[in-house]
Amino acid sequence: MFVKIELKQILRSRWMQLVAFLFTFVFVAIIVIQQMALPDIEGFTRQTASFLNVLLFLLPLFIVSIGSMSIAGDIESGWYSLLKTYPMKRRQYIIGKYVATSLAFLLVVLVAFGVVLALGGFLGGVRLPFVLVILTLLSILIFVSIGIVLGAFAQTRLFALALSLVVWSFFLLLISYALMALGAVVAGHVLQKLTIITIHINPVEWLRFGYFIFSNQASVLGPAFYGVTKFYLSPLGHVVYGIVTIFWIVLPLMLATKLLKEDQQR
C-alpha cells in the first residue's frame, strides 16, 4: 500500500513529467539526427555512444535529485514523523521509497525507449542493445539508492538538492578532472592504477565499464587496461561485477536506515 501511494505521488510530480518529456525528446533527437546522417554499422557506434552518454549524464542527475528530495521532503514536512506512528519499520519505509522511486524512473525510461523504437520503425529500424537496457536498469537501481541516502542525510529539500548536485558533479566531473590533473605529475603506471580504483569507486564509471565489458567492446578501453578487462571478461569477473554492483545498491540503503535511526535517537 505504501509503495502504491508513493508511486502515485512521484508520477504526479511535475518533476517526473518534465524528466519524461526531456528523456523522450533527447532520445528522439539522437535518433532523428544520427539515423539519417550516419550509416547503420555494427559495434560501438556514435548512436550507441550518444545513448550511453545521455544515460550516464542526465539520468543520474535527475534520479539523485528527485530521490533525495523525496526522502528529505517527508522529513521536512513531518510526513515521516506521522508514518512512524504506524506499525512501519524504518527499513520498510526505506525499501518502500526505493521500490516506488525505482518503478517511477523505470516507467519513464520505458516510455522514452518505446517512443524511440516506434519512431525508429519509420526511419529504417533502430536497435537498442540488450546490454544498454540492462545498464539503464542498473543505473536506476544504483542512483535511487544513492539519492535515498543523501535525502536521509540532508533532511531538508533545499539541502538535499544542493547535496545531490555536489555528488553528481563529483562523480561525473570532478573525479575525471582530478585524474587528468594527476596525469601531468605522476607516472603512467600510477595513473593507470588510480584509474582502475576510480572505476570501482565511481558508479558512473563502473556502469560505463560494465557496458564495454558485457557488450564485447573492451578493446575501446585500450591495451593499458588489458589485465582488468581480461579478468572481468571471465566467469569469475562477471560474478565480481555483480557483487560490486549489489554493494552499490545495498550499502547506501543500509546507511540511510542507520541515519534515520540516529536522527530519531537525537
PDB file of N, CA and C in Angstrom, residues 2-3 5-7 9-10 66-75 79-80 83 88 90-104 144-145 148 253 260:
ATOM      1  N   PHE A   2       1.913   1.259   0.848  1.00  0.00           N
ATOM      2  CA  PHE A   2       2.801   2.423   0.930  1.00  0.00           C
ATOM      3  C   PHE A   2       3.508   2.658  -0.408  1.00  0.00           C
ATOM      4  N   VAL A   3       3.959   1.573  -1.044  1.00  0.00           N
ATOM      5  CA  VAL A   3       4.637   1.700  -2.339  1.00  0.00           C
ATOM      6  C   VAL A   3       3.681   2.280  -3.373  1.00  0.00           C
ATOM      7  N   ILE A   5       1.066   4.254  -2.890  1.00  0.00           N
ATOM      8  CA  ILE A   5       0.828   5.673  -2.605  1.00  0.00           C
ATOM      9  C   ILE A   5       2.018   6.513  -3.062  1.00  0.00           C
ATOM     10  N   GLU A   6       3.220   6.065  -2.732  1.00  0.00           N
ATOM     11  CA  GLU A   6       4.419   6.807  -3.105  1.00  0.00           C
ATOM     12  C   GLU A   6       4.587   6.865  -4.617  1.00  0.00           C
ATOM     13  N   LEU A   7       4.288   5.764  -5.297  1.00  0.00           N
ATOM     14  CA  LEU A   7       4.418   5.732  -6.751  1.00  0.00           C
ATOM     15  C   LEU A   7       3.459   6.728  -7.404  1.00  0.00           C
ATOM     16  N   GLN A   9       2.295   9.479  -6.040  1.00  0.00           N
ATOM     17  CA  GLN A   9       2.774  10.835  -5.754  1.00  0.00           C
ATOM     18  C   GLN A   9       3.939  11.218  -6.651  1.00  0.00           C
ATOM     19  N   ILE A  10       4.853  10.289  -6.865  1.00  0.00           N
ATOM     20  CA  ILE A  10       6.020  10.590  -7.699  1.00  0.00           C
ATOM     21  C   ILE A  10       5.602  10.804  -9.154  1.00  0.00           C
ATOM     22  N   ILE A  66      15.700  13.876  -7.451  1.00  0.00           N
ATOM     23  CA  ILE A  66      14.322  13.568  -7.080  1.00  0.00           C
ATOM     24  C   ILE A  66      14.280  12.563  -5.930  1.00  0.00           C
ATOM     25  N   GLY A  67      15.156  11.566  -5.954  1.00  0.00           N
ATOM     26  CA  GLY A  67      15.184  10.586  -4.876  1.00  0.00           C
ATOM     27  C   GLY A  67      15.532  11.200  -3.538  1.00  0.00           C
ATOM     28  N   SER A  68      16.519  12.084  -3.514  1.00  0.00           N
ATOM     29  CA  SER A  68      16.925  12.712  -2.250  1.00  0.00           C
ATOM     30  C   SER A  68      15.851  13.664  -1.730  1.00  0.00           C
ATOM     31  N   MET A  69      15.245  14.451  -2.638  1.00  0.00           N
ATOM     32  CA  MET A  69      14.219  15.390  -2.200  1.00  0.00           C
ATOM     33  C   MET A  69      12.944  14.686  -1.746  1.00  0.00           C
ATOM     34  N   SER A  70      12.710  13.476  -2.258  1.00  0.00           N
ATOM     35  CA  SER A  70      11.546  12.713  -1.821  1.00  0.00           C
ATOM     36  C   SER A  70      11.665  12.341  -0.348  1.00  0.00           C
ATOM     37  N   ILE A  71      12.825  11.844   0.047  1.00  0.00           N
ATOM     38  CA  ILE A  71      13.058  11.494   1.452  1.00  0.00           C
ATOM     39  C   ILE A  71      13.119  12.749   2.320  1.00  0.00           C
ATOM     40  N   ALA A  72      13.906  13.730   1.892  1.00  0.00           N
ATOM     41  CA  ALA A  72      14.069  14.954   2.679  1.00  0.00           C
ATOM     42  C   ALA A  72      12.736  15.700   2.823  1.00  0.00           C
ATOM     43  N   GLY A  73      11.908  15.670   1.781  1.00  0.00           N
ATOM     44  CA  GLY A  73      10.609  16.326   1.850  1.00  0.00           C
ATOM     45  C   GLY A  73       9.706  15.685   2.893  1.00  0.00           C
ATOM     46  N   ASP A  74       9.743  14.363   2.991  1.00  0.00           N
ATOM     47  CA  ASP A  74       8.953  13.677   4.019  1.00  0.00           C
ATOM     48  C   ASP A  74       9.394  14.078   5.418  1.00  0.00           C
ATOM     49  N   ILE A  75      10.707  14.176   5.615  1.00  0.00           N
ATOM     50  CA  ILE A  75      11.227  14.540   6.931  1.00  0.00           C
ATOM     51  C   ILE A  75      10.912  15.991   7.246  1.00  0.00           C
ATOM     52  N   TRP A  79       5.745  14.370   7.359  1.00  0.00           N
ATOM     53  CA  TRP A  79       5.077  13.152   6.899  1.00  0.00           C
ATOM     54  C   TRP A  79       5.765  11.901   7.423  1.00  0.00           C
ATOM     55  N   TYR A  80       7.090  11.950   7.509  1.00  0.00           N
ATOM     56  CA  TYR A  80       7.821  10.795   8.040  1.00  0.00           C
ATOM     57  C   TYR A  80       7.507  10.599   9.525  1.00  0.00           C
ATOM     58  N   LEU A  83       4.272   8.876   9.726  1.00  0.00           N
ATOM     59  CA  LEU A  83       4.382   7.462   9.352  1.00  0.00           C
ATOM     60  C   LEU A  83       4.958   6.628  10.491  1.00  0.00           C
ATOM     61  N   MET A  88       5.164   0.674  11.126  1.00  0.00           N
ATOM     62  CA  MET A  88       6.065   0.573   9.970  1.00  0.00           C
ATOM     63  C   MET A  88       7.495   0.793  10.435  1.00  0.00           C
ATOM     64  N   ARG A  90      11.603   1.454   9.993  1.00  0.00           N
ATOM     65  CA  ARG A  90      12.400   2.333   9.131  1.00  0.00           C
ATOM     66  C   ARG A  90      12.846   1.603   7.874  1.00  0.00           C
ATOM     67  N   ARG A  91      13.192   0.330   8.036  1.00  0.00           N
ATOM     68  CA  ARG A  91      13.625  -0.442   6.874  1.00  0.00           C
ATOM     69  C   ARG A  91      12.494  -0.575   5.859  1.00  0.00           C
ATOM     70  N   GLN A  92      11.274  -0.768   6.322  1.00  0.00           N
ATOM     71  CA  GLN A  92      10.137  -0.862   5.410  1.00  0.00           C
ATOM     72  C   GLN A  92       9.898   0.467   4.690  1.00  0.00           C
ATOM     73  N   TYR A  93      10.087   1.557   5.414  1.00  0.00           N
ATOM     74  CA  TYR A  93       9.924   2.878   4.806  1.00  0.00           C
ATOM     75  C   TYR A  93      10.966   3.101   3.706  1.00  0.00           C
ATOM     76  N   ILE A  94      12.220   2.775   4.004  1.00  0.00           N
ATOM     77  CA  ILE A  94      13.296   2.960   3.028  1.00  0.00           C
ATOM     78  C   ILE A  94      13.070   2.073   1.811  1.00  0.00           C
ATOM     79  N   ILE A  95      12.724   0.815   2.041  1.00  0.00           N
ATOM     80  CA  ILE A  95      12.504  -0.100   0.921  1.00  0.00           C
ATOM     81  C   ILE A  95      11.306   0.349   0.086  1.00  0.00           C
ATOM     82  N   GLY A  96      10.248   0.814   0.754  1.00  0.00           N
ATOM     83  CA  GLY A  96       9.080   1.307   0.027  1.00  0.00           C
ATOM     84  C   GLY A  96       9.414   2.500  -0.849  1.00  0.00           C
ATOM     85  N   LYS A  97      10.189   3.443  -0.303  1.00  0.00           N
ATOM     86  CA  LYS A  97      10.627   4.596  -1.091  1.00  0.00           C
ATOM     87  C   LYS A  97      11.500   4.152  -2.259  1.00  0.00           C
ATOM     88  N   TYR A  98      12.375   3.218  -1.989  1.00  0.00           N
ATOM     89  CA  TYR A  98      13.294   2.749  -3.020  1.00  0.00           C
ATOM     90  C   TYR A  98      12.527   2.088  -4.164  1.00  0.00           C
ATOM     91  N   VAL A  99      11.601   1.201  -3.832  1.00  0.00           N
ATOM     92  CA  VAL A  99      10.837   0.492  -4.858  1.00  0.00           C
ATOM     93  C   VAL A  99       9.975   1.458  -5.660  1.00  0.00           C
ATOM     94  N   ALA A 100       9.293   2.383  -4.985  1.00  0.00           N
ATOM     95  CA  ALA A 100       8.412   3.319  -5.677  1.00  0.00           C
ATOM     96  C   ALA A 100       9.200   4.232  -6.616  1.00  0.00           C
ATOM     97  N   THR A 101      10.306   4.765  -6.135  1.00  0.00           N
ATOM     98  CA  THR A 101      11.111   5.660  -6.964  1.00  0.00           C
ATOM     99  C   THR A 101      11.727   4.917  -8.142  1.00  0.00           C
ATOM    100  N   SER A 102      12.192   3.702  -7.897  1.00  0.00           N
ATOM    101  CA  SER A 102      12.773   2.902  -8.983  1.00  0.00           C
ATOM    102  C   SER A 102      11.735   2.587 -10.046  1.00  0.00           C
ATOM    103  N   LEU A 103      10.525   2.216  -9.638  1.00  0.00           N
ATOM    104  CA  LEU A 103       9.469   1.912 -10.597  1.00  0.00           C
ATOM    105  C   LEU A 103       9.085   3.145 -11.407  1.00  0.00           C
ATOM    106  N   ALA A 104       9.059   4.308 -10.752  1.00  0.00           N
ATOM    107  CA  ALA A 104       8.701   5.545 -11.454  1.00  0.00           C
ATOM    108  C   ALA A 104       9.716   5.863 -12.553  1.00  0.00           C
ATOM    109  N   VAL A 144      19.073   5.546  -7.428  1.00  0.00           N
ATOM    110  CA  VAL A 144      17.953   5.727  -6.499  1.00  0.00           C
ATOM    111  C   VAL A 144      18.428   5.454  -5.076  1.00  0.00           C
ATOM    112  N   SER A 145      19.233   4.421  -4.907  1.00  0.00           N
ATOM    113  CA  SER A 145      19.791   4.101  -3.594  1.00  0.00           C
ATOM    114  C   SER A 145      20.661   5.234  -3.069  1.00  0.00           C
ATOM    115  N   ILE A 148      18.491   8.206  -1.997  1.00  0.00           N
ATOM    116  CA  ILE A 148      17.804   7.994  -0.724  1.00  0.00           C
ATOM    117  C   ILE A 148      18.734   8.277   0.451  1.00  0.00           C
ATOM    118  N   LEU A 253      21.397   2.000   1.066  1.00  0.00           N
ATOM    119  CA  LEU A 253      20.118   1.787   1.742  1.00  0.00           C
ATOM    120  C   LEU A 253      20.321   1.464   3.216  1.00  0.00           C
ATOM    121  N   LEU A 260      18.452   7.491   9.628  1.00  0.00           N
ATOM    122  CA  LEU A 260      17.122   7.770  10.173  1.00  0.00           C
ATOM    123  C   LEU A 260      17.006   7.301  11.619  1.00  0.00           C
TER     124      LEU A 260
END
